[in-house]
């Protein structure tokens, strides 16, 4: 179904992680976001959720490194297009924190206790008394992030759907209890086609923690190793055996990143007839990877070498975000009698 994004305010937050980005992140989160920037007539709000990161990272150097990493990566991926994106750091717009304090009064303890972020910790054996309040309140901060910009659509991974739903509940409670229409009720936007990129084990979702990734900005030697270890057709012993394309991760990745469609078609045909070995198919994949991500690597290097430009883009984003946030926060304060 084609969705109409005209006049829709789209917003998303990215939790900084210091790890390298992989194909799953790129095709599951970044690329859909950058594509949305092209589809909407309004600028897309995209921010680095640095306050959220504080709930799990309490080492200053690690946090700073993670934040820088995600900023540079996102700029390279395309949010540096300031016509289409308002890119900023959450902590630089204090209205997020201020709104959070107000919104906390419009949600009950019972519902908060049913949130994943909190429940997961309990399930993993953390004692309730040791869960920090930042983590517990995480969904309220996220609701503030969303409601502060009158967001209509919130692109997130499936794991974050519950958090967008609580933002909806908070907005509805607020409007009902204050007898106002101040808060816009948002909807989650979960990308279906590329919702799940399979890992190099051919089995599970590509994920850093599972060690089944193909990176994006890592050294080519690292990428090469990752590709060499990717799952193909286990029943194929010799290169002359006919091979299966279906379930073959190497061909799945060719489909995503190899811009030379003719080459892909030929490789597929030869593979099915037993006329090409896995090694060659993987070499071509590595070459395709180098081509596909070359412009992004270049841009990333540019921003790494130009911190002043990075600061300038973030400052521009902060200013624009703050203007909108102040407007909504004022309406909220008025509605509650502050
Ligand atoms: P990881 O699982 O590697 O730790 P994150 O949880 O940091 O990845 O994911 C960051 C973003 O990338 C999320 O929006 C998530 O939905 C998306 N993402 C991660 N892995 C995949 C995948 N294999 N397929 C599709 N999207 C993914
Ligand atoms: N919690 C989200 C994640 O871990 C990041 C996030 C924070 C977010 N605030 C948001 C996403 C607001 C969408 C909207 O991925």
Coordinates of C-alpha atoms and ligand atoms in Angstrom, one line a residue:
X1 CA 0.0 0.0 0.0
X2 CA 1.3 3.4 -1.0
X3 CA 1.1 5.8 2.0
X4 CA 0.6 9.5 1.5
X5 CA 3.1 11.5 3.4
X6 CA 1.9 15.0 2.4
X7 CA 1.7 17.3 5.4
X8 CA 2.8 14.6 7.8
X9 CA 5.3 15.4 10.4
X10 CA 7.8 12.5 10.7
X11 CA 10.1 12.1 13.6
X12 CA 12.6 9.6 14.8
X13 CA 15.3 9.2 17.4
X14 CA 18.4 7.2 17.2
X15 CA 20.1 5.8 20.3
X16 CA 23.8 6.3 20.0
X17 CA 25.7 3.1 19.9
X18 CA 29.5 2.9 19.4
X19 CA 29.3 -0.2 17.4
X20 CA 29.8 -0.4 13.7
X21 CA 26.7 -0.1 11.5
X22 CA 25.7 -3.1 9.5
X23 CA 23.5 -3.9 6.5
X24 CA 20.5 -4.6 8.9
X25 CA 20.8 -1.1 10.4
X26 CA 21.2 0.5 7.0
X27 CA 18.3 -1.3 5.1
X28 CA 16.1 -1.6 8.2
X29 CA 16.4 1.9 9.6
X30 CA 18.6 4.5 7.8
X31 CA 17.7 4.0 4.2
X32 CA 13.9 4.0 4.9
X33 CA 14.5 7.2 6.9
X34 CA 16.4 8.9 4.2
X35 CA 13.8 7.8 1.6
X36 CA 11.1 9.3 3.8
X37 CA 12.9 12.6 3.7
X38 CA 12.3 12.5 -0.1
X39 CA 8.6 11.6 0.2
X40 CA 7.4 14.2 2.7
X41 CA 7.0 17.8 1.8
X42 CA 7.8 18.7 5.4
X43 CA 11.3 18.3 7.0
X44 CA 11.8 15.1 8.9
X45 CA 12.9 15.5 12.5
X46 CA 15.8 13.2 13.4
X47 CA 17.7 13.4 16.6
X48 CA 20.4 11.7 18.5
X49 CA 18.7 10.4 21.7
X50 CA 21.7 11.1 23.9
X51 CA 19.6 11.4 27.1
X52 CA 18.2 8.0 26.4
X53 CA 21.7 6.6 26.0
X54 CA 22.5 7.7 29.5
X55 CA 20.1 5.1 30.9
X56 CA 22.6 2.4 29.9
X57 CA 26.0 4.1 29.4
X58 CA 27.4 5.9 32.4
X59 CA 30.9 6.2 31.3
X60 CA 31.6 9.7 30.0
X61 CA 34.2 8.7 27.4
X62 CA 32.2 5.8 26.0
X63 CA 29.1 8.0 25.8
X64 CA 30.9 10.8 24.0
X65 CA 32.4 8.3 21.5
X66 CA 29.1 6.7 20.8
X67 CA 27.4 10.0 20.2
X68 CA 30.1 11.2 17.8
X69 CA 29.9 7.9 16.0
X70 CA 26.2 8.0 15.4
X71 CA 26.3 11.7 14.4
X72 CA 29.0 11.1 11.8
X73 CA 27.3 8.0 10.4
X74 CA 23.9 9.6 10.1
X75 CA 25.3 12.6 8.4
X76 CA 27.1 10.3 5.9
X77 CA 23.8 8.5 5.3
X78 CA 22.0 11.6 4.3
X79 CA 20.5 13.6 7.1
X80 CA 23.0 16.3 6.3
X81 CA 20.4 17.5 3.7
X82 CA 19.2 20.4 5.9
X83 CA 16.3 21.1 3.5
X84 CA 14.8 17.8 4.3
X85 CA 16.0 17.0 7.8
X86 CA 16.2 18.7 11.1
X87 CA 19.0 16.9 12.7
X88 CA 19.9 17.7 16.3
X89 CA 20.9 16.3 19.7
X90 CA 18.1 15.7 22.2
X91 CA 20.0 17.1 25.2
X92 CA 20.5 20.4 23.4
X93 CA 16.7 21.1 23.4
X94 CA 15.8 21.3 27.1
X95 CA 12.1 21.2 26.2
X96 CA 12.3 17.4 25.9
X97 CA 13.1 17.1 29.6
X98 CA 10.6 19.8 30.6
X99 CA 7.8 18.2 28.7
X100 CA 8.7 14.8 30.2
X101 CA 8.1 16.1 33.7
X102 CA 4.6 17.2 32.8
X103 CA 3.7 14.1 30.9
X104 CA 4.7 11.9 33.8
X105 CA 1.5 13.0 35.4
X106 CA -0.6 11.5 32.6
X107 CA 0.4 7.9 32.8
X108 CA 0.0 5.3 35.6
X109 CA 2.5 3.1 37.3
X110 CA 0.8 -0.1 36.3
X111 CA 1.2 0.7 32.6
X112 CA 4.8 1.8 33.0
X113 CA 5.6 -1.5 34.7
X114 CA 4.5 -3.4 31.6
X115 CA 7.0 -1.6 29.3
X116 CA 9.6 -3.8 27.6
X117 CA 12.7 -1.9 28.6
X118 CA 11.8 -2.4 32.2
X119 CA 10.5 -5.9 31.9
X120 CA 13.4 -7.2 29.9
X121 CA 15.8 -6.2 32.7
X122 CA 13.6 -8.0 35.3
X123 CA 13.6 -11.1 33.1
X124 CA 17.3 -11.0 32.7
X125 CA 17.5 -11.2 36.4
X126 CA 18.2 -7.6 37.4
X127 CA 16.7 -6.9 40.8
X128 CA 13.9 -4.4 40.6
X129 CA 15.6 -2.2 43.1
X130 CA 18.7 -1.9 40.9
X131 CA 16.9 -0.7 37.8
X132 CA 17.7 3.0 37.4
X133 CA 14.8 5.4 37.2
X134 CA 16.1 6.7 33.9
X135 CA 15.5 3.4 32.3
X136 CA 12.1 3.0 34.0
X137 CA 11.0 6.5 32.7
X138 CA 12.5 5.9 29.3
X139 CA 9.1 5.6 27.6
X140 CA 7.9 9.0 29.1
X141 CA 11.0 10.7 27.7
X142 CA 10.4 9.1 24.4
X143 CA 6.7 10.2 24.5
X144 CA 8.0 13.8 25.1
X145 CA 10.4 13.5 22.1
X146 CA 7.5 12.5 19.9
X147 CA 4.7 14.8 21.2
X148 CA 6.9 17.9 21.3
X149 CA 6.9 18.2 17.5
X150 CA 3.3 17.3 16.8
X151 CA 4.6 14.2 15.1
X152 CA 2.2 12.2 13.0
X153 CA 4.4 9.3 12.0
X154 CA 7.3 7.7 13.9
X155 CA 9.4 5.3 12.0
X156 CA 10.8 2.7 14.4
X157 CA 11.9 -0.9 14.6
X158 CA 9.2 -3.4 15.7
X159 CA 10.8 -3.5 19.2
X160 CA 9.9 0.2 19.7
X161 CA 6.2 -0.1 18.7
X162 CA 5.1 -0.4 22.3
X163 CA 6.8 2.9 23.2
X164 CA 5.0 4.7 20.4
X165 CA 1.8 3.2 21.7
X166 CA 2.4 4.6 25.2
X167 CA 3.0 8.0 23.6
X168 CA -0.4 7.7 22.0
X169 CA -2.0 6.8 25.4
X170 CA -0.2 9.7 27.1
X171 CA -1.4 12.1 24.4
X172 CA -5.0 10.9 24.7
X173 CA -5.0 11.0 28.5
X174 CA -3.6 14.5 28.4
X175 CA -6.2 15.8 25.9
X176 CA -9.0 14.1 27.8
X177 CA -8.0 15.3 31.2
X178 CA -7.2 18.8 30.2
X179 CA -10.2 19.1 27.9
X180 CA -7.9 20.2 25.2
X181 CA -6.7 19.1 21.7
X182 CA -3.2 20.2 22.4
X183 CA -1.3 16.9 21.7
X184 CA -1.2 15.2 18.4
X185 CA -1.7 11.5 18.6
X186 CA 1.2 9.8 16.7
X187 CA 1.3 6.5 14.8
X188 CA 4.2 4.1 14.5
X189 CA 5.6 3.5 11.0
X190 CA 7.2 0.1 10.7
X191 CA 8.8 -0.8 7.5
X192 CA 7.7 -4.1 6.3
X193 CA 9.8 -5.0 3.2
X194 CA 13.1 -4.5 4.7
X195 CA 11.9 -5.0 8.2
X196 CA 14.3 -7.9 8.8
X197 CA 17.6 -8.4 7.1
X198 CA 18.9 -11.9 7.7
X199 CA 22.4 -12.4 9.2
X200 CA 25.3 -14.2 7.7
X201 CA 24.2 -17.3 9.6
X202 CA 21.3 -17.5 7.3
X203 CA 19.0 -18.0 10.2
X204 CA 18.6 -15.1 12.5
X205 CA 18.1 -11.3 12.2
X206 CA 21.4 -9.6 11.5
X207 CA 22.5 -8.2 14.8
X208 CA 25.8 -7.0 16.4
X209 CA 25.1 -9.1 19.5
X210 CA 24.7 -12.3 17.4
X211 CA 28.0 -11.8 15.5
X212 CA 26.3 -12.4 12.1
X213 CA 26.8 -9.0 10.5
X214 CA 28.2 -7.5 7.4
X215 CA 29.5 -4.1 8.3
X216 CA 29.4 -0.9 6.3
X217 CA 32.3 1.3 7.3
X218 CA 34.7 -1.4 8.6
X219 CA 38.0 -2.0 6.9
X220 CA 37.7 -4.0 3.7
X221 CA 39.6 -6.9 5.3
X222 CA 36.9 -7.1 8.0
X223 CA 34.0 -7.0 5.5
X224 CA 35.8 -9.6 3.3
X225 CA 36.0 -12.0 6.3
X226 CA 32.3 -11.4 7.1
X227 CA 31.3 -12.1 3.5
X228 CA 33.5 -15.2 3.3
X229 CA 31.8 -16.6 6.3
X230 CA 28.3 -16.0 5.0
X231 CA 25.8 -18.9 4.6
X232 CA 25.2 -20.1 1.1
X233 CA 23.9 -23.5 0.1
X234 CA 25.0 -26.2 2.5
X235 CA 24.2 -29.0 0.1
X236 CA 26.6 -27.8 -2.5
X237 CA 29.9 -29.5 -2.2
X238 CA 31.6 -28.7 -5.5
X239 CA 31.4 -25.6 -7.6
X240 CA 30.1 -27.8 -10.3
X241 CA 27.0 -28.8 -8.3
X242 CA 23.9 -26.9 -9.1
X243 CA 23.3 -24.4 -6.2
X244 CA 20.2 -22.9 -4.6
X245 CA 19.6 -19.2 -4.6
X246 CA 16.7 -19.3 -2.1
X247 CA 17.9 -18.9 1.5
X248 CA 21.3 -18.1 0.2
X249 CA 22.5 -15.0 2.1
X250 CA 25.1 -14.0 -0.4
X251 CA 22.5 -13.7 -3.1
X252 CA 20.2 -11.9 -0.7
X253 CA 22.9 -9.3 -0.2
X254 CA 23.7 -9.1 -3.9
X255 CA 20.0 -8.2 -4.3
X256 CA 20.3 -5.4 -1.9
X257 CA 23.7 -3.8 -2.8
X258 CA 24.8 -4.9 -6.2
X259 CA 23.9 -2.1 -8.6
X260 CA 25.1 -4.2 -11.6
X261 CA 21.8 -6.1 -12.2
X262 CA 23.2 -7.8 -15.3
X263 CA 26.0 -9.3 -13.2
X264 CA 23.6 -10.5 -10.6
X265 CA 21.4 -12.2 -13.2
X266 CA 24.3 -13.9 -14.7
X267 CA 25.7 -15.1 -11.4
X268 CA 22.4 -16.5 -10.4
X269 CA 22.0 -18.4 -13.7
X270 CA 25.5 -19.8 -13.5
X271 CA 25.1 -20.7 -9.9
X272 CA 21.9 -22.7 -10.5
X273 CA 23.7 -24.6 -13.3
X274 CA 26.9 -25.2 -11.2
X275 CA 29.0 -23.0 -13.3
X276 CA 30.4 -20.6 -10.7
X277 CA 31.9 -21.2 -7.3
X278 CA 30.9 -19.6 -4.0
X279 CA 34.3 -17.9 -3.9
X280 CA 33.6 -15.9 -7.0
X281 CA 30.1 -14.9 -6.0
X282 CA 31.5 -13.7 -2.7
X283 CA 34.3 -11.7 -4.4
X284 CA 31.7 -10.0 -6.6
X285 CA 29.7 -9.2 -3.5
X286 CA 32.7 -7.6 -1.8
X287 CA 33.3 -5.5 -5.0
X288 CA 29.6 -4.5 -5.1
X289 CA 29.8 -3.5 -1.4
X290 CA 32.8 -1.3 -2.1
X291 CA 31.0 0.4 -4.9
X292 CA 27.7 0.8 -3.2
X293 CA 29.1 2.3 0.0
X294 CA 32.0 4.3 -1.5
X295 CA 30.1 7.6 -1.6
X296 CA 29.0 7.2 2.0
X297 CA 32.5 6.3 3.1
X298 CA 33.8 9.5 1.4
X299 CA 31.2 11.6 3.1
X300 CA 31.9 10.0 6.4
X301 CA 35.6 10.8 6.0
X302 CA 34.7 14.4 5.1
X303 CA 32.7 14.9 8.3
X304 CA 35.4 13.2 10.4
X305 CA 37.9 15.8 9.0
X306 CA 35.4 18.7 9.4
X307 CA 34.1 18.9 12.9
X308 CA 33.2 22.6 12.4
X309 CA 30.7 21.6 9.7
X310 CA 29.3 18.9 11.9
X311 CA 28.7 21.5 14.7
X312 CA 27.1 23.9 12.2
X313 CA 24.6 21.4 11.0
X314 CA 23.7 20.4 14.5
X315 CA 23.3 24.0 15.5
X316 CA 21.0 24.7 12.6
X317 CA 18.9 21.6 13.6
X318 CA 18.8 22.7 17.3
X319 CA 17.5 26.1 16.4
X320 CA 14.8 24.8 14.2
X321 CA 13.8 22.1 16.7
X322 CA 13.8 24.5 19.6
X323 CA 11.4 26.9 17.8
X324 CA 8.8 24.2 17.2
X325 CA 9.3 22.7 20.7
X326 CA 8.8 26.0 22.5
X327 CA 5.5 26.5 20.7
X328 CA 4.1 23.1 21.7
X329 CA 5.5 23.3 25.3
X330 CA 3.8 26.7 25.7
X331 CA 0.5 25.2 24.7
X332 CA 1.0 22.3 27.1
X333 CA 1.8 24.6 30.0
X334 CA -1.2 26.7 29.3
X335 CA -3.5 23.6 29.1
X336 CA -2.4 22.4 32.5
X337 CA -2.5 25.8 34.2
X338 CA 1.2 26.6 34.5
Ligands
LIG1 P1 21.5 -4.5 16.6 O1 20.5 -5.6 16.6 O2 22.6 -4.9 15.7 O3 22.0 -4.2 18.0 P2 20.2 -2.1 16.8 O4 19.2 -2.7 17.8 O5 21.2 -1.1 17.3 O6 20.9 -3.2 16.0 O7 19.3 -1.5 15.7 C1 19.3 -0.2 15.2 C2 18.2 0.0 14.2 O8 18.5 -0.9 13.1 C3 16.8 -0.4 14.7 O9 15.9 0.6 14.1 C4 16.5 -1.7 14.1 O10 15.2 -1.9 13.8 C5 17.4 -1.7 12.8 N1 17.9 -3.1 12.6 C6 18.8 -3.7 13.2 N2 19.1 -4.9 12.8 C7 18.2 -5.1 11.7 C8 18.0 -6.2 10.8 N3 18.7 -7.3 10.8 N4 17.0 -6.0 9.9 C9 16.3 -4.8 9.8 N5 16.5 -3.8 10.7 C10 17.4 -3.9 11.6
LIG2 N1 14.1 4.3 21.9 C1 14.5 4.4 20.5 C2 15.4 3.2 20.1 O1 16.0 2.7 21.0 C3 15.1 5.7 20.2 C4 14.2 6.9 20.4 C5 14.3 7.8 21.4 C6 13.1 7.2 19.6 N2 13.3 8.7 21.3 C7 12.6 8.4 20.2 C8 12.6 6.7 18.4 C9 11.5 9.0 19.6 C10 11.5 7.3 17.9 C11 10.9 8.5 18.5 O2 15.5 2.9 19.0

